[in-house]
Coordinates of C-alpha atoms in Angstrom, one line a residue:
Chain A
M1 CA 70.7 105.0 76.9
Q2 CA 71.3 101.7 77.0
G3 CA 70.1 98.6 78.1
G4 CA 67.6 95.6 77.5
V5 CA 64.1 96.9 77.7
E6 CA 62.1 92.9 77.4
Q7 CA 59.1 94.0 79.4
A8 CA 59.0 97.9 78.7
L9 CA 55.1 98.6 77.6
P10 CA 55.4 99.9 74.2
I11 CA 53.4 103.6 73.4
A12 CA 53.4 106.2 71.2
I13 CA 54.3 110.1 72.2
V14 CA 53.1 111.2 69.4
P15 CA 54.8 115.0 68.7
F16 CA 51.8 117.6 70.2
T17 CA 50.8 120.5 68.5
Q18 CA 52.0 123.4 70.1
I19 CA 52.0 127.4 69.5
P20 CA 54.2 128.9 68.7
D21 CA 55.9 130.6 71.5
V22 CA 55.6 127.3 73.5
K23 CA 59.5 125.9 72.5
L24 CA 59.9 123.1 75.2
D25 CA 59.2 119.9 72.9
V26 CA 56.5 119.0 75.7
A27 CA 55.8 114.9 74.4
Q28 CA 59.4 114.9 73.8
V29 CA 59.7 115.3 78.1
V30 CA 57.1 113.2 78.6
E31 CA 59.2 110.3 76.7
D32 CA 62.1 110.6 78.2
D33 CA 60.6 110.5 81.8
L34 CA 58.6 107.4 80.2
R35 CA 61.3 105.8 79.0
R36 CA 64.0 106.2 81.5
S37 CA 61.7 103.9 83.9
G38 CA 62.6 100.8 82.3
R39 CA 58.9 100.6 82.6
F40 CA 57.9 101.9 79.1
K41 CA 59.2 101.5 75.8
P42 CA 58.2 104.5 73.0
L43 CA 58.0 104.7 69.6
D44 CA 59.8 106.5 67.5
R45 CA 59.4 109.4 65.9
R46 CA 60.1 108.2 62.7
D47 CA 58.0 104.7 62.5
M48 CA 55.2 107.0 63.5
L49 CA 52.6 106.4 60.4
Q50 CA 50.1 109.1 61.8
K51 CA 50.3 111.6 63.9
P52 CA 46.9 113.0 65.5
S53 CA 46.5 115.2 68.4
A54 CA 43.3 114.6 69.1
P55 CA 41.0 110.9 69.7
A56 CA 39.2 111.6 67.0
Q57 CA 41.9 111.4 64.1
V58 CA 43.5 108.2 65.6
D59 CA 43.5 105.2 63.7
T60 CA 43.7 102.5 66.1
S61 CA 44.3 99.9 63.3
V62 CA 47.3 101.6 62.4
W63 CA 48.6 101.5 65.4
R64 CA 48.2 97.9 66.6
A65 CA 49.4 96.7 63.3
Q66 CA 52.8 98.2 65.1
G67 CA 52.3 96.9 68.1
I68 CA 51.6 99.7 69.6
D69 CA 48.6 99.2 72.7
N70 CA 48.7 102.7 74.0
V71 CA 48.7 106.0 72.1
V72 CA 49.7 109.7 73.9
M73 CA 48.6 113.0 71.6
G74 CA 47.3 116.8 72.8
Q75 CA 48.0 120.3 71.8
V76 CA 49.6 123.6 74.0
S77 CA 47.6 127.0 73.3
K78 CA 46.7 129.4 75.0
T79 CA 43.7 131.3 76.4
E80 CA 43.0 134.6 78.2
Q81 CA 43.7 132.1 81.8
G82 CA 46.8 131.5 80.4
Y83 CA 48.9 128.2 79.1
F84 CA 47.8 125.1 78.8
A85 CA 48.3 121.2 77.7
R86 CA 45.4 119.7 76.8
F87 CA 46.7 115.5 76.2
F88 CA 44.7 112.3 75.8
L89 CA 45.5 108.4 76.2
V90 CA 43.8 106.5 74.0
D91 CA 43.5 102.1 73.9
S92 CA 44.5 101.2 70.7
I93 CA 43.0 98.2 71.2
G94 CA 39.9 99.4 72.8
G95 CA 39.8 101.9 70.7
Q96 CA 39.0 104.1 73.3
Q97 CA 39.9 106.8 74.9
V98 CA 41.3 106.3 78.8
L99 CA 43.2 109.3 80.1
G100 CA 41.7 112.8 79.3
Y101 CA 42.9 116.4 80.6
D102 CA 43.7 119.9 80.6
I103 CA 47.1 120.8 82.6
P104 CA 47.6 124.8 83.2
A105 CA 50.6 126.5 83.4
R106 CA 51.3 129.6 85.2
S107 CA 54.0 130.2 82.6
V108 CA 55.5 129.8 79.2
D109 CA 59.0 128.4 81.6
Q110 CA 56.4 126.3 83.5
M111 CA 55.7 124.0 80.3
R112 CA 58.2 121.3 81.9
Y113 CA 56.6 120.4 84.7
V114 CA 53.0 120.5 83.2
A115 CA 55.3 117.4 80.8
H116 CA 56.5 115.7 84.0
Q117 CA 52.8 115.8 85.7
I118 CA 52.0 114.1 81.5
A119 CA 53.9 111.3 82.5
D120 CA 53.2 110.9 86.2
L121 CA 48.9 110.8 85.3
I122 CA 50.4 108.1 82.3
Y123 CA 52.8 106.2 84.5
E124 CA 49.6 105.7 87.5
K125 CA 47.2 104.8 84.7
L126 CA 48.7 102.1 82.9
L127 CA 51.1 100.6 85.7
G128 CA 48.7 101.4 89.2
I129 CA 51.6 103.2 91.1
P130 CA 51.7 106.5 91.2
G131 CA 54.4 108.6 88.9
Y132 CA 57.5 110.3 90.3
F133 CA 58.3 113.0 87.6
N134 CA 57.2 115.4 89.8
T135 CA 60.5 115.0 92.6
K136 CA 63.1 116.3 93.0
I137 CA 66.6 115.2 93.6
A138 CA 69.3 117.1 95.7
Y139 CA 73.7 116.4 95.0
V140 CA 76.0 118.1 95.4
S141 CA 78.7 119.8 93.1
A142 CA 82.4 120.2 94.0
E143 CA 85.0 122.4 91.8
G144 CA 89.1 123.0 91.9
I145 CA 92.4 120.7 93.5
G146 CA 92.9 120.4 97.6
Y147 CA 92.3 123.2 98.9
Q148 CA 91.2 125.1 97.1
R149 CA 88.0 123.4 96.5
N150 CA 84.3 124.5 96.5
F151 CA 81.3 122.8 97.3
E152 CA 77.4 122.9 96.1
L153 CA 74.8 121.5 97.3
I154 CA 72.1 121.9 95.0
V155 CA 68.6 121.0 94.0
A156 CA 67.0 120.4 90.7
D157 CA 64.3 118.3 88.8
A158 CA 64.4 114.7 88.7
D159 CA 65.3 115.1 84.9
G160 CA 68.5 117.4 86.0
W161 CA 66.9 119.9 84.6
N162 CA 66.5 123.8 86.9
P163 CA 69.2 123.0 89.5
R164 CA 69.3 125.7 92.2
V165 CA 72.0 126.2 94.7
V166 CA 70.6 126.5 98.4
A167 CA 74.0 126.0 100.4
T168 CA 77.8 126.5 99.3
S169 CA 80.7 125.6 101.6
R170 CA 84.7 126.2 100.9
E171 CA 84.4 122.9 103.2
P172 CA 83.0 119.8 101.8
L173 CA 79.8 119.5 101.6
L174 CA 78.2 115.4 102.0
S175 CA 75.2 112.9 102.4
P176 CA 72.4 114.9 102.1
A177 CA 69.0 113.6 102.6
W178 CA 65.5 115.0 102.6
S179 CA 63.3 114.7 105.0
P180 CA 59.7 112.9 104.5
D181 CA 57.8 116.3 104.1
R182 CA 60.3 117.0 101.2
K183 CA 60.9 120.4 103.1
Q184 CA 64.2 119.8 105.1
L185 CA 67.8 118.7 103.7
A186 CA 69.9 117.6 106.7
Y187 CA 73.5 117.1 105.1
V188 CA 77.4 116.9 106.8
G189 CA 79.0 120.4 106.7
F190 CA 82.2 121.4 108.2
E191 CA 83.5 124.5 109.9
R192 CA 86.0 125.5 111.9
G193 CA 88.5 122.1 111.8
R194 CA 85.3 120.2 112.7
S195 CA 82.4 118.6 110.8
A196 CA 78.6 118.8 111.2
I197 CA 74.9 117.9 110.6
Y198 CA 73.2 121.0 109.7
L199 CA 69.7 120.6 108.8
H200 CA 68.2 123.2 106.3
T201 CA 64.7 125.0 105.7
L202 CA 64.7 125.3 102.0
A203 CA 61.2 127.5 101.9
T204 CA 62.8 129.7 104.5
G205 CA 67.1 129.0 104.0
D206 CA 67.3 128.2 107.4
V207 CA 70.1 126.4 108.7
K208 CA 70.3 124.9 112.1
R209 CA 73.3 123.5 112.9
L210 CA 72.2 119.7 114.9
V211 CA 75.0 118.2 116.1
S212 CA 79.3 118.8 116.2
E213 CA 80.5 116.5 118.2
R214 CA 84.2 115.6 118.6
G215 CA 85.1 113.5 115.8
I216 CA 83.1 112.3 112.7
N217 CA 78.9 114.1 112.2
G218 CA 77.7 111.9 108.7
S219 CA 75.2 110.0 107.7
P220 CA 72.1 111.8 108.7
T221 CA 68.5 109.8 107.1
F222 CA 65.4 110.8 108.6
S223 CA 63.2 108.1 109.6
P224 CA 59.9 107.2 107.8
D225 CA 57.8 109.8 110.4
G226 CA 60.4 112.2 110.5
R227 CA 60.4 111.7 114.2
F228 CA 64.4 110.8 114.4
L229 CA 67.6 111.6 112.5
A230 CA 69.9 108.1 112.5
M231 CA 73.5 109.4 111.5
T232 CA 76.7 108.6 112.6
L233 CA 78.7 109.7 115.2
S234 CA 82.3 108.6 115.9
F235 CA 83.1 111.2 119.7
E236 CA 82.4 107.8 121.8
N237 CA 85.7 106.4 120.4
N238 CA 84.8 105.5 116.8
P239 CA 82.0 105.3 114.0
D240 CA 79.0 104.1 115.7
I241 CA 75.1 104.8 114.9
Y242 CA 72.8 107.1 116.4
V243 CA 69.4 107.6 116.9
V244 CA 68.5 111.5 117.7
D245 CA 64.7 112.5 118.8
L246 CA 64.3 115.7 116.8
K247 CA 61.8 117.4 118.9
T248 CA 63.2 116.5 122.6
G249 CA 66.7 116.1 121.0
N250 CA 67.7 113.1 123.2
R251 CA 70.2 110.3 121.6
R252 CA 70.1 106.7 121.7
R253 CA 73.6 105.1 120.3
L254 CA 72.3 102.3 118.6
T255 CA 75.0 100.3 117.7
D256 CA 78.6 100.0 120.0
H257 CA 81.5 98.3 117.8
Y258 CA 85.3 99.4 117.4
G259 CA 85.0 99.2 113.5
I260 CA 83.1 101.1 111.5
D261 CA 79.5 100.8 111.8
T262 CA 78.4 104.1 109.2
E263 CA 75.7 104.9 106.4
P264 CA 72.8 104.2 108.4
A265 CA 69.3 103.2 106.4
W266 CA 65.2 103.4 108.0
S267 CA 63.2 100.4 106.6
P268 CA 60.8 101.6 105.0
D269 CA 58.1 100.9 107.9
G270 CA 61.0 102.5 110.0
S271 CA 61.0 98.7 112.6
K272 CA 64.7 99.2 112.0
L273 CA 68.0 99.8 110.1
A274 CA 70.2 98.9 107.5
F275 CA 74.2 100.0 107.5
T276 CA 78.1 99.4 106.8
S277 CA 80.2 97.8 108.8
D278 CA 83.8 96.6 109.2
R279 CA 83.5 94.2 112.1
G280 CA 84.6 91.3 110.3
G281 CA 87.2 92.7 108.5
Q282 CA 85.9 94.2 105.3
P283 CA 82.8 96.6 104.9
Q284 CA 79.3 94.2 104.4
I285 CA 75.8 95.1 105.1
Y286 CA 74.4 94.8 108.7
E287 CA 70.3 95.2 109.9
I288 CA 69.3 96.7 114.0
S289 CA 66.4 96.7 115.2
V290 CA 65.6 99.8 115.8
N291 CA 65.4 99.1 119.2
G292 CA 68.9 98.3 119.0
G293 CA 70.3 94.2 120.2
D294 CA 72.6 92.1 117.7
P295 CA 73.0 93.1 114.2
R296 CA 72.7 90.3 111.8
R297 CA 75.4 90.9 108.5
V298 CA 72.9 90.7 105.3
T299 CA 75.4 91.0 102.3
F300 CA 77.9 88.3 102.0
E301 CA 79.1 88.3 98.2
G302 CA 81.7 90.2 96.9
R303 CA 84.5 91.8 98.6
Q304 CA 82.5 94.6 100.0
N305 CA 79.4 95.6 100.7
L306 CA 78.3 99.3 101.3
R307 CA 75.9 102.1 101.2
A308 CA 72.1 100.1 101.2
S309 CA 69.2 102.0 101.5
Y310 CA 65.9 99.7 100.7
S311 CA 62.8 99.7 98.6
P312 CA 59.8 101.4 99.1
D313 CA 58.3 97.9 99.3
G314 CA 61.0 96.9 101.8
R315 CA 62.1 93.7 99.9
S316 CA 65.0 94.6 97.8
M317 CA 68.1 97.0 98.9
A318 CA 70.3 99.2 96.9
L319 CA 74.2 99.3 97.4
V320 CA 77.5 99.7 96.6
N321 CA 79.0 96.3 96.0
N322 CA 83.2 96.6 95.2
T323 CA 84.2 92.2 93.4
D324 CA 87.0 92.4 92.3
G325 CA 87.7 96.2 92.9
R326 CA 84.9 96.9 90.6
Y327 CA 82.6 99.3 92.7
R328 CA 79.2 98.8 91.4
I329 CA 75.4 99.6 91.9
G330 CA 73.2 95.9 93.4
L331 CA 70.2 94.9 94.0
L332 CA 69.8 92.5 96.8
D333 CA 66.5 90.7 96.7
L334 CA 66.3 90.5 100.6
G335 CA 64.1 87.2 100.1
S336 CA 66.6 85.0 98.3
G337 CA 69.3 86.5 99.0
E338 CA 70.1 86.9 95.6
M339 CA 72.3 90.3 94.3
R340 CA 71.6 91.4 90.7
V341 CA 74.6 94.2 89.6
L342 CA 72.6 97.2 87.9
S343 CA 75.3 99.2 86.5
N344 CA 78.9 99.2 84.7
G345 CA 81.4 100.4 87.4
P346 CA 83.8 101.2 87.9
L347 CA 83.6 104.0 90.6
D348 CA 80.0 103.9 91.0
E349 CA 78.3 105.5 94.6
S350 CA 75.8 106.4 96.7
P351 CA 72.3 104.8 95.1
S352 CA 68.7 106.1 96.4
F353 CA 65.7 105.0 95.0
A354 CA 63.2 106.7 93.3
P355 CA 59.8 106.7 95.1
G356 CA 57.7 104.2 93.8
G357 CA 61.2 102.4 93.7
A358 CA 61.3 101.5 89.5
V359 CA 64.4 103.3 89.3
V360 CA 67.5 104.1 91.1
I361 CA 69.5 106.6 90.8
Y362 CA 73.6 106.7 91.2
A363 CA 76.9 108.8 90.9
T364 CA 79.4 107.5 88.4
Q365 CA 82.5 108.6 87.1
G366 CA 82.0 109.9 83.5
R367 CA 84.4 111.2 80.5
K368 CA 84.5 115.1 82.6
G369 CA 84.4 113.7 86.1
A370 CA 81.6 112.2 88.4
E371 CA 78.0 112.8 87.2
L372 CA 74.4 111.3 87.9
A373 CA 72.8 108.3 85.9
T374 CA 69.7 106.7 86.7
V375 CA 69.5 102.9 85.9
S376 CA 65.8 101.0 86.0
V377 CA 65.4 98.6 87.9
E378 CA 63.4 96.3 85.4
G379 CA 65.4 95.6 82.3
S380 CA 68.6 98.1 83.9
V381 CA 67.6 101.0 81.2
R382 CA 70.9 103.2 82.1
Q383 CA 70.5 106.9 81.5
S384 CA 73.2 110.0 82.2
L385 CA 71.0 113.0 83.3
R386 CA 72.1 116.6 82.5
Q387 CA 75.3 117.7 84.0
S388 CA 76.1 121.2 85.6
G389 CA 79.2 121.6 86.0
G390 CA 81.6 120.2 88.5
D391 CA 82.1 116.8 89.6
V392 CA 77.6 115.7 90.6
R393 CA 77.7 112.6 93.3
E394 CA 76.2 111.9 96.0
P395 CA 71.9 111.9 94.7
A396 CA 69.6 112.1 96.8
W397 CA 65.9 111.7 95.6
S398 CA 63.2 113.6 97.2
P399 CA 59.5 112.0 98.8
L400 CA 56.7 112.2 96.6
I401 CA 54.3 114.8 97.6
R402 CA 51.1 113.6 96.8
Chain B
M1 CA 85.9 110.1 131.1
N2 CA 89.9 108.4 131.0
S3 CA 88.3 105.2 130.3
K4 CA 87.0 106.5 127.2
I5 CA 89.8 108.8 126.1
W6 CA 92.3 106.1 126.1
L7 CA 90.5 103.2 124.4
P8 CA 91.0 104.2 121.2
A9 CA 94.9 104.9 121.4
V10 CA 95.1 101.3 122.8
L11 CA 93.7 99.9 119.6
G12 CA 94.5 102.2 117.3
L13 CA 98.4 101.5 118.4
A14 CA 97.4 97.8 118.0
L15 CA 96.9 98.6 115.1
V16 CA 99.7 100.5 114.5
L17 CA 101.5 98.1 115.3
Q18 CA 100.3 94.5 114.4
A19 CA 100.7 96.6 110.8
C20 CA 104.3 97.3 110.9
G21 CA 104.6 94.2 112.5
S22 CA 103.3 92.0 109.4
N23 CA 104.1 91.4 106.1
K24 CA 100.5 93.0 104.7
D25 CA 99.2 92.1 101.5
R26 CA 100.0 95.4 99.3
T27 CA 97.5 96.4 96.6
S28 CA 97.4 94.5 93.2
S29 CA 97.5 96.7 90.4
D30 CA 93.8 96.4 89.9
G31 CA 93.2 97.3 93.5
T32 CA 92.0 95.0 94.8
Y33 CA 93.9 92.6 98.1
G34 CA 95.4 89.1 96.8
S35 CA 94.2 87.6 100.0
T36 CA 91.8 88.4 102.4
T37 CA 92.5 87.1 105.5
Q38 CA 95.0 89.3 107.2
T39 CA 92.7 91.8 106.7
S40 CA 90.0 90.2 108.1
E41 CA 91.3 90.7 112.0
P42 CA 92.5 93.8 112.0
Y43 CA 92.0 94.3 116.0
T44 CA 94.5 91.6 116.8
D45 CA 95.5 92.2 120.7
R46 CA 99.5 92.3 120.2
I47 CA 101.8 94.0 122.5
A48 CA 103.1 96.8 121.2
P49 CA 107.6 97.2 120.4
Q50 CA 109.2 100.2 120.8
P51 CA 109.0 102.9 117.9
A52 CA 112.2 102.7 116.0
P53 CA 114.4 105.3 117.3
L54 CA 116.0 108.4 115.1
D55 CA 119.2 106.9 113.4
D56 CA 121.2 109.7 115.1
S57 CA 124.7 107.9 114.6
G58 CA 124.7 109.9 111.1
F59 CA 126.0 112.9 109.9
D60 CA 123.6 115.8 111.8
T61 CA 120.8 114.9 113.8
A62 CA 119.7 118.6 113.4
A63 CA 119.1 118.8 109.9
A64 CA 118.0 115.6 109.5
A65 CA 114.7 116.2 112.0
E66 CA 114.0 119.6 110.6
R67 CA 113.9 117.7 106.8
A68 CA 111.7 115.2 109.0
L69 CA 109.4 117.6 110.5
S70 CA 109.3 119.3 107.3
T71 CA 108.0 116.1 105.8
N72 CA 104.0 116.9 106.3
V73 CA 102.5 114.1 105.0
I74 CA 102.1 110.5 105.7
Y75 CA 100.9 108.0 102.9
F76 CA 99.0 104.4 103.6
D77 CA 98.5 101.9 101.3
F78 CA 95.1 100.3 100.1
D79 CA 91.9 99.9 103.2
D80 CA 94.9 100.0 105.9
T81 CA 96.2 102.4 108.6
A82 CA 99.4 101.1 109.3
I83 CA 102.2 103.7 109.2
R84 CA 104.6 102.6 106.9
A85 CA 108.3 102.2 108.3
E86 CA 110.1 104.7 106.3
Y87 CA 107.6 107.4 108.2
R88 CA 108.7 106.3 111.5
G89 CA 111.5 109.4 111.2
V90 CA 108.7 112.0 110.6
V91 CA 106.2 110.7 113.7
D92 CA 110.0 111.1 115.9
A93 CA 110.5 114.5 114.8
Y94 CA 106.7 115.7 115.0
A95 CA 107.1 113.8 119.1
R96 CA 110.3 115.4 119.4
F97 CA 108.7 118.4 118.3
L98 CA 105.2 118.7 120.7
K99 CA 107.0 117.3 123.7
D100 CA 109.7 120.5 123.3
N101 CA 107.3 123.4 122.2
P102 CA 104.1 122.8 125.2
S103 CA 102.5 125.3 123.9
A104 CA 102.3 124.3 120.0
R105 CA 99.2 122.6 119.0
L106 CA 99.1 119.9 115.4
R107 CA 96.0 118.8 114.4
L108 CA 96.0 115.3 111.6
E109 CA 93.7 115.5 109.7
G110 CA 92.5 111.7 107.4
H111 CA 92.6 111.2 103.9
A112 CA 91.1 108.6 101.8
D113 CA 91.6 107.2 98.2
E114 CA 88.1 107.6 96.2
R115 CA 87.0 104.3 96.2
G116 CA 84.7 103.0 98.3
T117 CA 81.4 105.3 99.9
R118 CA 82.0 108.6 100.8
E119 CA 81.1 108.0 104.7
Y120 CA 82.8 104.8 104.7
N121 CA 85.6 106.6 104.1
L122 CA 85.4 109.2 106.2
G123 CA 86.1 105.9 108.7
L124 CA 88.8 105.2 107.5
G125 CA 90.2 108.9 107.1
E126 CA 90.0 109.3 111.3
R127 CA 91.5 105.9 112.2
R128 CA 95.3 106.6 110.1
A129 CA 94.9 110.3 111.9
L130 CA 94.1 108.2 115.2
A131 CA 97.5 105.4 114.0
V132 CA 99.3 108.5 113.6
E133 CA 97.9 110.2 116.9
S134 CA 98.8 107.0 118.7
A135 CA 102.4 106.6 117.1
L136 CA 102.7 110.6 119.2
L137 CA 101.0 109.8 122.5
A138 CA 103.3 106.7 122.3
Q139 CA 106.4 108.8 122.7
G140 CA 104.7 110.9 125.5
V141 CA 103.2 114.0 123.5
S142 CA 100.3 115.4 125.0
R143 CA 96.6 115.1 123.8
E144 CA 96.0 118.5 124.5
Q145 CA 98.4 119.2 121.6
L146 CA 96.5 117.0 119.1
S147 CA 92.8 116.7 117.4
I148 CA 91.9 115.4 114.4
L149 CA 89.9 115.1 111.8
S150 CA 88.7 112.8 108.3
Y151 CA 88.0 114.5 105.8
G152 CA 87.1 110.9 103.8
E153 CA 87.8 110.9 100.1
E154 CA 86.3 115.3 99.3
R155 CA 89.9 116.5 99.1
P156 CA 92.2 114.8 97.0
E157 CA 95.4 116.1 96.8
D158 CA 95.6 114.5 92.9
L159 CA 92.2 114.0 91.5
G160 CA 93.3 110.6 89.1
H161 CA 91.6 107.4 88.8
S162 CA 94.8 105.4 89.4
E163 CA 96.8 104.1 91.8
S164 CA 99.7 106.7 91.8
A165 CA 96.6 109.2 92.2
W166 CA 94.8 107.2 95.0
S167 CA 98.3 106.7 97.0
K168 CA 98.7 110.3 96.9
N169 CA 95.4 110.5 98.7
R170 CA 95.7 108.3 101.4
R171 CA 96.8 110.1 104.0
V172 CA 97.5 112.2 106.9
Q173 CA 97.9 115.7 107.1
L174 CA 100.1 117.2 109.6
V175 CA 98.7 120.6 110.0
R176 CA 100.7 122.8 112.8
Q177 CA 97.8 125.3 114.3

């Protein structure tokens, strides 16, 4: 973990009182979730002067003296109905309980999701925006070299736990993208010497080959309303951006240029798309109306800028910035044009915003190969995610389902 | 339809030959160009010089051709789609082979190094494969004998993160079908 957390809210998450058959440290999962967001600065357990498990036990003066305004405590127990976690959030300034919930778990191994729900509730209560800890990430894992390489498409919890393989191939898999209802993944694969865009329905495992033209079939991305899929196709000469109506199958070409146009990303209101184009010589980010027309160049800083995605509020873009040969994740303020570098490089790629936009997940070169990391937009708190084996890349953060 | 097919060939050829003819900036040790002016207009419309014929004044033309044919990888410079002069013999040998064997089929698999994003690199890999295709078409090979597939950076020959690894990964593999 690294990065400054000056604007982060001090908070204490006291270890919960737990029955012995619950091995998971629930408070630790809550603490990790909140810290990774960059919006909270949890107090080290060793610095806690008291360890209450209910509001009545809280000595607010002790916490106030340490500059801790918010204290979380709780218990994990079991009744005839099953396991549950009871937790409280106490405001040490007002001395009031501001949150208190019993959250049931169907089984012991569901306790991690209970912890994420607790983190969601605290996050929303204190920041006024929904938490995103009970979401998923999709990513691609690759092992082996050259033509012996094996590829897996994996869906895991947002903190990297509970990875589940949803597709495997001896040919490359890339560019997973979530449908807004979180029920489908679009991705790129190869079959019989051709690339294709597939639609995978997670609940059933059903896979549909949507497009497989001659040349490149790439960069699928759902429109915010889920009705359209933007993509890159090169069958009409060279890579251009197309929009496919998922209901009718109608296809519309959005860009027409002899440079490489690729990596489309929808604006949150669905009115325009950003894309990467090297029409000016080097790849830079352009915007185009969903109705077509002349694209507008939006990046000018750095030798190359690629693979942009809009923040959920539409005010900024996460992208890959290449300056002096270092590929790092950049955050471009679309109002001021100011670019802020969020990661260290040198080979970072595939930024994807968490729902709410507080955090960006991306792929980076770790000691043992490519791995996933998150960085908070505020304070640039960076942390690598729990890994499965192999080279792990192309994370895509799922939408929030309320 | 014909004009649609023809266009990329013209563009690709212009690309190949422009780059062959000019002294482009090469990748420096940190993987960046010293200058961007040369690369900012990759599609200049230039008159194509004729590809150099195989030098058959030497000792054993047949052996040289066979050696070139057994070379089934063409390597490229960073962010570049120009076929380097050293591979002209390979292209010539494949052109001759395909013309002599009209039923032969060749797949051109384009690859990129890991720098840059994956989808953009699919584009670069395709450009490289198109450059080789254009060079073959220019020598009279039938389009029906050729197919193109870009793997971008997904199938590296060398998993390292240095220029020596990257230079092995920027390639077109010629795969006889």
